[in-house]
Each structure stands twice: as C-alpha cells, then as structure tokens.
PDB file of C-alpha atoms in Angstrom:
ATOM      1  CA  VAL I 260       5.150 -88.844 119.557  1.00  0.00           C
ATOM      2  CA  PRO I 261       2.852 -91.457 118.080  1.00  0.00           C
ATOM      3  CA  LEU I 262      -0.220 -91.841 120.303  1.00  0.00           C
ATOM      4  CA  SER I 263      -3.704 -93.147 120.678  1.00  0.00           C
ATOM      5  CA  ALA I 264      -6.184 -91.661 123.093  1.00  0.00           C
ATOM      6  CA  LEU I 265      -8.484 -94.543 122.392  1.00  0.00           C
ATOM      7  CA  ARG I 266      -5.879 -97.159 123.422  1.00  0.00           C
ATOM      8  CA  ARG I 267      -4.176 -94.723 125.838  1.00  0.00           C
ATOM      9  CA  ASP I 268      -0.709 -95.283 124.104  1.00  0.00           C
ATOM     10  CA  ASN I 269       1.921 -92.809 124.919  1.00  0.00           C
ATOM     11  CA  LEU I 270      -0.386 -90.267 126.534  1.00  0.00           C
ATOM     12  CA  ASP I 271       2.118 -89.726 129.379  1.00  0.00           C
ATOM     13  CA  ARG I 272       4.984 -89.174 127.010  1.00  0.00           C
ATOM     14  CA  PHE I 273       2.910 -86.690 125.064  1.00  0.00           C
ATOM     15  CA  GLU I 274       1.790 -84.823 128.117  1.00  0.00           C
ATOM     16  CA  ALA I 275       5.435 -84.646 129.302  1.00  0.00           C
ATOM     17  CA  CYS I 276       6.552 -83.222 125.895  1.00  0.00           C
ATOM     18  CA  VAL I 277       3.750 -80.665 125.885  1.00  0.00           C
ATOM     19  CA  VAL I 278       4.335 -79.521 129.425  1.00  0.00           C
ATOM     20  CA  GLN I 279       8.041 -79.044 128.715  1.00  0.00           C
ATOM     21  CA  HIS I 280       7.154 -76.323 126.097  1.00  0.00           C
ATOM     22  CA  LEU I 281       4.539 -74.497 128.078  1.00  0.00           C
ATOM     23  CA  PRO I 282       5.633 -71.119 129.441  1.00  0.00           C
ATOM     24  CA  GLU I 283       5.260 -70.560 133.308  1.00  0.00           C
ATOM     25  CA  GLN I 284       3.031 -67.658 134.235  1.00  0.00           C
ATOM     26  CA  PRO I 285       0.723 -66.691 137.085  1.00  0.00           C
ATOM     27  CA  PRO I 286      -2.764 -68.161 136.978  1.00  0.00           C
ATOM     28  CA  VAL I 287      -5.324 -66.194 134.895  1.00  0.00           C
ATOM     29  CA  TYR I 288      -8.143 -66.931 137.334  1.00  0.00           C
ATOM     30  CA  PRO I 289      -8.086 -67.558 141.117  1.00  0.00           C
ATOM     31  CA  GLU I 290      -7.378 -71.142 141.862  1.00  0.00           C
ATOM     32  CA  ASP I 291     -10.858 -71.742 143.478  1.00  0.00           C
ATOM     33  CA  GLN I 292     -12.594 -70.481 140.186  1.00  0.00           C
ATOM     34  CA  ILE I 293     -13.373 -73.361 137.938  1.00  0.00           C
ATOM     35  CA  THR I 294     -14.806 -71.393 134.972  1.00  0.00           C
ATOM     36  CA  ASP I 295     -15.580 -67.845 133.765  1.00  0.00           C
ATOM     37  CA  ARG I 296     -19.106 -69.107 132.523  1.00  0.00           C
ATOM     38  CA  SER I 297     -22.335 -68.549 134.397  1.00  0.00           C
ATOM     39  CA  GLU I 298     -24.263 -71.345 136.245  1.00  0.00           C
ATOM     40  CA  ARG I 299     -27.062 -70.919 133.683  1.00  0.00           C
ATOM     41  CA  PHE I 300     -24.516 -71.677 130.900  1.00  0.00           C
ATOM     42  CA  LEU I 301     -23.157 -74.611 132.823  1.00  0.00           C
ATOM     43  CA  ALA I 302     -26.681 -76.013 133.268  1.00  0.00           C
ATOM     44  CA  ALA I 303     -27.546 -75.666 129.569  1.00  0.00           C
ATOM     45  CA  GLU I 304     -24.332 -77.309 128.529  1.00  0.00           C
ATOM     46  CA  ARG I 305     -24.853 -80.252 130.908  1.00  0.00           C
ATOM     47  CA  VAL I 306     -28.355 -80.901 129.529  1.00  0.00           C
ATOM     48  CA  ARG I 307     -27.163 -80.555 125.967  1.00  0.00           C
ATOM     49  CA  GLU I 308     -24.303 -82.896 126.581  1.00  0.00           C
ATOM     50  CA  LYS I 309     -26.657 -85.620 127.956  1.00  0.00           C
ATOM     51  CA  LEU I 310     -28.912 -85.164 124.822  1.00  0.00           C
ATOM     52  CA  PHE I 311     -25.943 -85.616 122.465  1.00  0.00           C
ATOM     53  CA  ARG I 312     -24.851 -88.672 124.308  1.00  0.00           C
ATOM     54  CA  LYS I 313     -28.300 -90.212 124.450  1.00  0.00           C
ATOM     55  CA  LEU I 314     -29.222 -89.257 120.848  1.00  0.00           C
ATOM     56  CA  GLY I 315     -25.948 -90.168 119.099  1.00  0.00           C
ATOM     57  CA  GLN I 316     -26.214 -89.001 115.481  1.00  0.00           C
ATOM     58  CA  GLU I 317     -30.025 -89.065 115.272  1.00  0.00           C
ATOM     59  CA  VAL I 318     -30.418 -85.373 116.015  1.00  0.00           C
ATOM     60  CA  PRO I 319     -26.876 -84.238 115.452  1.00  0.00           C
ATOM     61  CA  TYR I 320     -26.721 -80.500 115.804  1.00  0.00           C
ATOM     62  CA  GLY I 321     -30.404 -79.519 115.265  1.00  0.00           C
ATOM     63  CA  LEU I 322     -31.032 -78.821 118.961  1.00  0.00           C
ATOM     64  CA  THR I 323     -30.049 -76.280 121.557  1.00  0.00           C
ATOM     65  CA  VAL I 324     -30.817 -75.673 125.252  1.00  0.00           C
ATOM     66  CA  GLU I 325     -32.078 -72.419 126.580  1.00  0.00           C
ATOM     67  CA  ILE I 326     -32.439 -71.757 130.362  1.00  0.00           C
ATOM     68  CA  GLU I 327     -35.644 -70.031 130.798  1.00  0.00           C
ATOM     69  CA  GLN I 328     -35.596 -69.787 134.656  1.00  0.00           C
ATOM     70  CA  PHE I 329     -32.772 -70.172 137.071  1.00  0.00           C
ATOM     71  CA  LYS I 330     -33.534 -69.657 140.781  1.00  0.00           C
ATOM     72  CA  HIS I 331     -31.015 -70.151 143.601  1.00  0.00           C
ATOM     73  CA  GLU I 332     -32.697 -70.265 147.084  1.00  0.00           C
ATOM     74  CA  GLY I 333     -30.583 -71.609 149.852  1.00  0.00           C
ATOM     75  CA  ASN I 334     -29.298 -75.009 149.020  1.00  0.00           C
ATOM     76  CA  LEU I 335     -31.834 -75.352 146.026  1.00  0.00           C
ATOM     77  CA  ARG I 336     -31.520 -74.488 142.438  1.00  0.00           C
ATOM     78  CA  THR I 337     -34.628 -74.559 140.475  1.00  0.00           C
ATOM     79  CA  ILE I 338     -33.867 -74.688 136.685  1.00  0.00           C
ATOM     80  CA  HIS I 339     -36.473 -74.616 133.811  1.00  0.00           C
ATOM     81  CA  ALA I 340     -34.805 -75.583 130.537  1.00  0.00           C
ATOM     82  CA  LEU I 341     -36.262 -75.436 127.021  1.00  0.00           C
ATOM     83  CA  ILE I 342     -34.831 -77.786 124.432  1.00  0.00           C
ATOM     84  CA  TRP I 343     -35.222 -76.263 120.955  1.00  0.00           C
ATOM     85  CA  VAL I 344     -35.324 -78.625 118.027  1.00  0.00           C
ATOM     86  CA  GLU I 345     -35.901 -77.909 114.230  1.00  0.00           C
ATOM     87  CA  ARG I 346     -38.492 -80.523 113.357  1.00  0.00           C
ATOM     88  CA  ASP I 347     -41.456 -82.395 114.982  1.00  0.00           C
ATOM     89  CA  SER I 348     -39.614 -85.704 114.248  1.00  0.00           C
ATOM     90  CA  HIS I 349     -36.645 -84.523 116.243  1.00  0.00           C
ATOM     91  CA  LYS I 350     -38.975 -83.575 119.094  1.00  0.00           C
ATOM     92  CA  ALA I 351     -40.355 -87.165 119.224  1.00  0.00           C
ATOM     93  CA  MET I 352     -36.765 -88.454 119.340  1.00  0.00           C
ATOM     94  CA  VAL I 353     -35.711 -86.196 122.089  1.00  0.00           C
ATOM     95  CA  ILE I 354     -38.775 -87.117 124.208  1.00  0.00           C
ATOM     96  CA  GLY I 355     -38.539 -90.846 123.474  1.00  0.00           C
ATOM     97  CA  LYS I 356     -41.323 -93.473 123.933  1.00  0.00           C
ATOM     98  CA  GLY I 357     -43.548 -92.301 126.812  1.00  0.00           C
ATOM     99  CA  GLY I 358     -41.060 -89.620 127.702  1.00  0.00           C
ATOM    100  CA  SER I 359     -38.362 -92.164 128.684  1.00  0.00           C
ATOM    101  CA  ARG I 360     -35.353 -90.432 126.903  1.00  0.00           C
ATOM    102  CA  LEU I 361     -36.216 -87.033 128.230  1.00  0.00           C
ATOM    103  CA  LYS I 362     -36.621 -88.508 131.677  1.00  0.00           C
ATOM    104  CA  GLU I 363     -33.133 -90.245 131.416  1.00  0.00           C
ATOM    105  CA  VAL I 364     -31.548 -87.048 130.173  1.00  0.00           C
ATOM    106  CA  GLY I 365     -33.108 -84.993 133.038  1.00  0.00           C
ATOM    107  CA  ALA I 366     -32.103 -87.490 135.663  1.00  0.00           C
ATOM    108  CA  GLU I 367     -28.485 -87.692 134.508  1.00  0.00           C
ATOM    109  CA  ALA I 368     -28.147 -83.974 134.056  1.00  0.00           C
ATOM    110  CA  ARG I 369     -29.740 -83.364 137.502  1.00  0.00           C
ATOM    111  CA  LEU I 370     -27.306 -85.643 139.217  1.00  0.00           C
ATOM    112  CA  GLU I 371     -24.280 -83.989 137.602  1.00  0.00           C
ATOM    113  CA  LEU I 372     -25.535 -80.584 138.360  1.00  0.00           C
ATOM    114  CA  GLU I 373     -26.136 -81.357 142.026  1.00  0.00           C
ATOM    115  CA  LYS I 374     -22.429 -82.591 142.180  1.00  0.00           C
ATOM    116  CA  LEU I 375     -21.330 -79.407 140.331  1.00  0.00           C
ATOM    117  CA  PHE I 376     -23.410 -76.993 142.369  1.00  0.00           C
ATOM    118  CA  ASP I 377     -22.967 -78.959 145.646  1.00  0.00           C
ATOM    119  CA  GLY I 378     -26.634 -78.767 146.534  1.00  0.00           C
ATOM    120  CA  LYS I 379     -30.182 -79.966 145.425  1.00  0.00           C
ATOM    121  CA  VAL I 380     -31.321 -79.188 141.885  1.00  0.00           C
ATOM    122  CA  PHE I 381     -34.983 -79.219 140.625  1.00  0.00           C
ATOM    123  CA  LEU I 382     -34.717 -79.588 136.910  1.00  0.00           C
ATOM    124  CA  GLN I 383     -37.670 -79.389 134.466  1.00  0.00           C
ATOM    125  CA  LEU I 384     -37.289 -79.896 130.797  1.00  0.00           C
ATOM    126  CA  TRP I 385     -39.503 -78.999 127.863  1.00  0.00           C
ATOM    127  CA  VAL I 386     -39.042 -79.763 124.177  1.00  0.00           C
ATOM    128  CA  LYS I 387     -40.342 -77.248 121.577  1.00  0.00           C
ATOM    129  CA  VAL I 388     -39.907 -76.946 117.860  1.00  0.00           C
ATOM    130  CA  LYS I 389     -38.514 -73.798 116.343  1.00  0.00           C
ATOM    131  CA  GLU I 390     -38.034 -74.396 112.688  1.00  0.00           C
ATOM    132  CA  GLY I 391     -34.883 -72.745 111.095  1.00  0.00           C
ATOM    133  CA  TRP I 392     -33.588 -71.548 114.484  1.00  0.00           C
ATOM    134  CA  ALA I 393     -29.954 -72.574 113.447  1.00  0.00           C
ATOM    135  CA  ASP I 394     -30.139 -70.503 110.254  1.00  0.00           C
ATOM    136  CA  ASP I 395     -31.619 -67.368 111.907  1.00  0.00           C
ATOM    137  CA  GLU I 396     -28.958 -64.945 113.175  1.00  0.00           C
ATOM    138  CA  ARG I 397     -31.300 -63.304 115.575  1.00  0.00           C
ATOM    139  CA  ALA I 398     -32.454 -66.687 117.041  1.00  0.00           C
ATOM    140  CA  LEU I 399     -28.834 -67.664 117.293  1.00  0.00           C
ATOM    141  CA  ARG I 400     -27.853 -64.488 119.245  1.00  0.00           C
ATOM    142  CA  SER I 401     -30.871 -64.848 121.612  1.00  0.00           C
ATOM    143  CA  LEU I 402     -29.809 -68.465 122.347  1.00  0.00           C
ATOM    144  CA  GLY I 403     -26.223 -67.359 123.198  1.00  0.00           C
ATOM    145  CA  TYR I 404     -24.541 -68.271 119.904  1.00  0.00           C
ATOM    146  CA  GLY I 405     -23.496 -64.720 119.019  1.00  0.00           C
ATOM    147  CA  ASP I 406     -19.983 -63.248 118.117  1.00  0.00           C
ATOM    148  CA  ASP I 407     -19.745 -61.626 121.551  1.00  0.00           C
ATOM    149  CA  GLN I 408     -20.125 -64.914 123.424  1.00  0.00           C
TER     150      GLN I 408
END
C-alpha cells in the first residue's frame, strides 16, 4: 500500500491491512496500565523530548536527562532533573539567552507531566557538562542506557 504519513495518504488503508494480519490474544498488561516504565523514566523522557524539539539538530544526541530527585507527596510531584551535555558550547545552547530556552523546555515539560500524572508538578532543571559521557560504558549504565534496560 503506497502511503505518506506526512500527507496522511492511505493511512486508513494501511492500518486496516496491518490489523487484518495481527493475531488476537489477551492483553499483556491491565487495560488501565499505560506503560511498564517508572514515573522517573517518563519524566526524564518528557524533558528530553522537549529539548530535542527545541534544539533541532544543534545538540543532536549529545545530551541526556537524569532524574536526581523524584518526590510524590499528595497531589504534588517534585522533580529535580539534571541535563547532561558533552561540551560547554552545548550547555550554552540548552540554556539559551538569559535562560530562555531552558525556561521554555521546563514550562512545556511541566505542563505535559501535570497532565500525565494528573496533579501538580514542581520541575527544576539544571544543565551540567560531563565530557565523554556518551562513550563511557559506566556513565551510560548509570544514566540508564545499559543492556538490562
């Protein structure tokens, strides 16, 4: 089936074709469970996604997000996230002029996390340089990028 996701051509035909070949089976997870990942992981991924969208290809894959603290008290989640970059120049790009880009990322991620967690979120973001983190197996494992993840 020729299709284009960009132009939305034939997506319905493609979906019908795929669904027709899927086997029926009982659900793997309970219907009210949306993921098998932790809230910490979801928070880190939301922040990372916002960074990627704001930065485009400026700092392609030289950054990661580590949740240093995640507290859940009543209807409030307090999240402290560290954004690791490989170079000082990347740090400046992530922060933006006068902190503008980091503020935008934080605001957008917080709003999305509040919807996801159905409650208030206090999100603090810090940017630090850790040269060579992407090439260091130990650093990768400590940041959640190991084989067992």
